[in-house]
Amino acid sequence: MSPLLHRAATAGSPSAAGRPRPRRLLRSRRRLRAGLLQLLCAAAGLGLGLTLPRLRRGPTVDSGRLAELLFTLGIGVTGLVSVVFALLFGVVQWSATSFSPRLGLFRGDPLVWRTYAFSVGLFVFCTTAGLVSGNGDRVSLAVPVTAVLGLLAALALIRALQNRAFLSLQLAEVLEVVSARGRVVIGDLYRPGPAAGEAVPVAPPVPPIRRTVRWGGGPGVVQQLALRHLVEAASRTDALVVFRIGVGDRLDEAVALADVHGGDVPDRVVQAAVFRGRERSSDQDPMLAVRLLADIGLRALSPAVNDPATAVDAIDAAEGLLRALAGRSLQVADVTDAAGESRVRLVLPSWEDYLRTAIEDLLPPAAPVPMVLRRLDRLLGDLLEASPASRHPPLLLLRGRVTALLAAGRQAAAPDGRPVPLPAAGGPRP
């Protein structure tokens, strides 16, 4: 059995019968593409530019002066587009260098593409209205009023864009946005954990495997899953689809995507449930936020940067996500149909996966930095208090490693070669 399949089978051990299905995984969250938004704004600008100059009701203005004004505004709007791309290029380059190349907060911000699309629509309106206005002596006052209002709106968008760009350069803002996105996914995907002593039902045996579905598209990364139609198809044929690849994993040509057990489900239905992209997305990936925070900490601890205080801030943000996970049940890999029967089994991160990414990956570069080690020791102590006893073993192992690194560092730093006593885990914040 492959490691991915083993993860899928073990993650779905508790039965999902009678539990609410994770709605975030049933339907994909597709954003309006930037190109389509620009086309819609350009079409709206063209329609208004052809319609408003032909109005014959209400006050009018001289068409000659108005046409010159509209052409000037239209040319000036192109400067707004230059500002958008200048900000985009500078902020994205700085964020990739200072935080993580996978951090696309400002680059993927809808405000960036909405500002550009609105500027395109305003340019088309001003140019079209200027050409149409030149055909008559008088033009409706609605034309210059619309142009001025559109220009004011564009300036407001530019100001908001600049503020968003400045905020995306600040560490506190980046950590807060990444943590907020992670909490949203965790809250939607994982339900609150069972009370102490509550029995967890055991999953029914998996039916015999019928065949393996392989990916038929190009290479990429699994960004989202839309399981509604797949669950319905599996329910009609009494099948169980066990995925081998989860959200955030790499997709390659002809790679094993899922195993079909029991009844049969067409390949196209299984493949249609997977949305591929060039990079990971935070819409359904609970591990991405933890990965980004770990990347910021690793970059801060690198010899080229050597900024342990930033690593401590990243650990602070990661603690919030780990605390949210500690109080929730991670056994949600089984997606059920309306009758409560398991129809899809997913590959989801385990508690050990989260700890490995958030804490264990930081230990090698943090070994010579006592400030970061003390913060990790306090984090592990807090998680031991906040998590159930079943999740204590990996925490105790990691805390033992952190304690050993702290002791080794203090012994090496002691002038007489004797180890210095360690402070309490609940000591002052570094």
PDB file of N, CA and C in Angstrom, residues 142-174:
ATOM      1  N   ALA A 142     -25.130  64.628 -18.186  1.00  0.00           N
ATOM      2  CA  ALA A 142     -24.845  63.336 -17.553  1.00  0.00           C
ATOM      3  C   ALA A 142     -23.492  62.777 -17.970  1.00  0.00           C
ATOM      4  N   VAL A 143     -22.991  63.180 -19.151  1.00  0.00           N
ATOM      5  CA  VAL A 143     -21.710  62.655 -19.628  1.00  0.00           C
ATOM      6  C   VAL A 143     -20.562  63.162 -18.763  1.00  0.00           C
ATOM      7  N   PRO A 144     -20.369  64.499 -18.597  1.00  0.00           N
ATOM      8  CA  PRO A 144     -19.260  64.933 -17.732  1.00  0.00           C
ATOM      9  C   PRO A 144     -19.436  64.538 -16.273  1.00  0.00           C
ATOM     10  N   VAL A 145     -20.692  64.515 -15.790  1.00  0.00           N
ATOM     11  CA  VAL A 145     -20.910  64.098 -14.407  1.00  0.00           C
ATOM     12  C   VAL A 145     -20.468  62.653 -14.205  1.00  0.00           C
ATOM     13  N   THR A 146     -20.820  61.771 -15.138  1.00  0.00           N
ATOM     14  CA  THR A 146     -20.407  60.374 -15.038  1.00  0.00           C
ATOM     15  C   THR A 146     -18.893  60.230 -15.106  1.00  0.00           C
ATOM     16  N   ALA A 147     -18.246  61.010 -15.979  1.00  0.00           N
ATOM     17  CA  ALA A 147     -16.796  60.935 -16.105  1.00  0.00           C
ATOM     18  C   ALA A 147     -16.102  61.392 -14.828  1.00  0.00           C
ATOM     19  N   VAL A 148     -16.593  62.494 -14.228  1.00  0.00           N
ATOM     20  CA  VAL A 148     -15.973  62.991 -13.002  1.00  0.00           C
ATOM     21  C   VAL A 148     -16.192  62.016 -11.849  1.00  0.00           C
ATOM     22  N   LEU A 149     -17.414  61.507 -11.736  1.00  0.00           N
ATOM     23  CA  LEU A 149     -17.679  60.526 -10.681  1.00  0.00           C
ATOM     24  C   LEU A 149     -16.822  59.272 -10.866  1.00  0.00           C
ATOM     25  N   GLY A 150     -16.677  58.832 -12.101  1.00  0.00           N
ATOM     26  CA  GLY A 150     -15.817  57.677 -12.360  1.00  0.00           C
ATOM     27  C   GLY A 150     -14.372  57.946 -11.999  1.00  0.00           C
ATOM     28  N   LEU A 151     -13.893  59.177 -12.279  1.00  0.00           N
ATOM     29  CA  LEU A 151     -12.515  59.523 -11.931  1.00  0.00           C
ATOM     30  C   LEU A 151     -12.340  59.550 -10.416  1.00  0.00           C
ATOM     31  N   LEU A 152     -13.303  60.102  -9.687  1.00  0.00           N
ATOM     32  CA  LEU A 152     -13.225  60.119  -8.226  1.00  0.00           C
ATOM     33  C   LEU A 152     -13.226  58.695  -7.663  1.00  0.00           C
ATOM     34  N   ALA A 153     -14.052  57.834  -8.242  1.00  0.00           N
ATOM     35  CA  ALA A 153     -14.064  56.441  -7.789  1.00  0.00           C
ATOM     36  C   ALA A 153     -12.726  55.762  -8.059  1.00  0.00           C
ATOM     37  N   ALA A 154     -12.122  56.056  -9.227  1.00  0.00           N
ATOM     38  CA  ALA A 154     -10.826  55.466  -9.540  1.00  0.00           C
ATOM     39  C   ALA A 154      -9.751  55.956  -8.567  1.00  0.00           C
ATOM     40  N   LEU A 155      -9.794  57.242  -8.213  1.00  0.00           N
ATOM     41  CA  LEU A 155      -8.836  57.762  -7.234  1.00  0.00           C
ATOM     42  C   LEU A 155      -9.028  57.115  -5.874  1.00  0.00           C
ATOM     43  N   ALA A 156     -10.293  56.890  -5.497  1.00  0.00           N
ATOM     44  CA  ALA A 156     -10.551  56.213  -4.222  1.00  0.00           C
ATOM     45  C   ALA A 156     -10.002  54.787  -4.242  1.00  0.00           C
ATOM     46  N   LEU A 157     -10.160  54.102  -5.356  1.00  0.00           N
ATOM     47  CA  LEU A 157      -9.612  52.748  -5.470  1.00  0.00           C
ATOM     48  C   LEU A 157      -8.089  52.758  -5.412  1.00  0.00           C
ATOM     49  N   ILE A 158      -7.465  53.744  -6.051  1.00  0.00           N
ATOM     50  CA  ILE A 158      -6.008  53.844  -6.018  1.00  0.00           C
ATOM     51  C   ILE A 158      -5.529  54.088  -4.589  1.00  0.00           C
ATOM     52  N   ARG A 159      -6.228  54.958  -3.865  1.00  0.00           N
ATOM     53  CA  ARG A 159      -5.836  55.214  -2.475  1.00  0.00           C
ATOM     54  C   ARG A 159      -5.970  53.944  -1.627  1.00  0.00           C
ATOM     55  N   ALA A 160      -7.088  53.235  -1.796  1.00  0.00           N
ATOM     56  CA  ALA A 160      -7.250  51.981  -1.061  1.00  0.00           C
ATOM     57  C   ALA A 160      -6.184  50.971  -1.459  1.00  0.00           C
ATOM     58  N   LEU A 161      -5.811  50.972  -2.735  1.00  0.00           N
ATOM     59  CA  LEU A 161      -4.783  50.047  -3.210  1.00  0.00           C
ATOM     60  C   LEU A 161      -3.431  50.373  -2.596  1.00  0.00           C
ATOM     61  N   GLN A 162      -3.105  51.649  -2.491  1.00  0.00           N
ATOM     62  CA  GLN A 162      -1.839  52.027  -1.874  1.00  0.00           C
ATOM     63  C   GLN A 162      -1.806  51.630  -0.400  1.00  0.00           C
ATOM     64  N   ASN A 163      -2.900  51.880   0.305  1.00  0.00           N
ATOM     65  CA  ASN A 163      -2.941  51.479   1.718  1.00  0.00           C
ATOM     66  C   ASN A 163      -2.791  49.969   1.872  1.00  0.00           C
ATOM     67  N   ARG A 164      -3.450  49.212   0.987  1.00  0.00           N
ATOM     68  CA  ARG A 164      -3.337  47.758   1.041  1.00  0.00           C
ATOM     69  C   ARG A 164      -1.903  47.315   0.739  1.00  0.00           C
ATOM     70  N   ALA A 165      -1.247  48.002  -0.193  1.00  0.00           N
ATOM     71  CA  ALA A 165       0.129  47.655  -0.522  1.00  0.00           C
ATOM     72  C   ALA A 165       1.062  47.934   0.650  1.00  0.00           C
ATOM     73  N   PHE A 166       0.872  49.082   1.326  1.00  0.00           N
ATOM     74  CA  PHE A 166       1.726  49.399   2.468  1.00  0.00           C
ATOM     75  C   PHE A 166       1.509  48.404   3.609  1.00  0.00           C
ATOM     76  N   LEU A 167       0.260  48.006   3.836  1.00  0.00           N
ATOM     77  CA  LEU A 167      -0.018  47.050   4.891  1.00  0.00           C
ATOM     78  C   LEU A 167       0.593  45.690   4.596  1.00  0.00           C
ATOM     79  N   SER A 168       0.614  45.305   3.318  1.00  0.00           N
ATOM     80  CA  SER A 168       1.157  43.997   2.957  1.00  0.00           C
ATOM     81  C   SER A 168       2.665  43.931   3.119  1.00  0.00           C
ATOM     82  N   LEU A 169       3.317  45.076   3.372  1.00  0.00           N
ATOM     83  CA  LEU A 169       4.751  45.089   3.629  1.00  0.00           C
ATOM     84  C   LEU A 169       5.075  44.970   5.110  1.00  0.00           C
ATOM     85  N   GLN A 170       4.068  44.999   5.968  1.00  0.00           N
ATOM     86  CA  GLN A 170       4.278  44.948   7.406  1.00  0.00           C
ATOM     87  C   GLN A 170       4.097  43.523   7.909  1.00  0.00           C
ATOM     88  N   LEU A 171       4.999  43.116   8.774  1.00  0.00           N
ATOM     89  CA  LEU A 171       4.990  41.742   9.269  1.00  0.00           C
ATOM     90  C   LEU A 171       3.706  41.430  10.022  1.00  0.00           C
ATOM     91  N   ALA A 172       3.284  42.327  10.896  1.00  0.00           N
ATOM     92  CA  ALA A 172       2.096  42.053  11.703  1.00  0.00           C
ATOM     93  C   ALA A 172       0.864  41.850  10.829  1.00  0.00           C
ATOM     94  N   GLU A 173       0.730  42.661   9.793  1.00  0.00           N
ATOM     95  CA  GLU A 173      -0.419  42.526   8.894  1.00  0.00           C
ATOM     96  C   GLU A 173      -0.373  41.214   8.139  1.00  0.00           C
ATOM     97  N   VAL A 174       0.799  40.822   7.656  1.00  0.00           N
ATOM     98  CA  VAL A 174       0.935  39.565   6.913  1.00  0.00           C
ATOM     99  C   VAL A 174       0.598  38.380   7.811  1.00  0.00           C
TER     100      VAL A 174
END
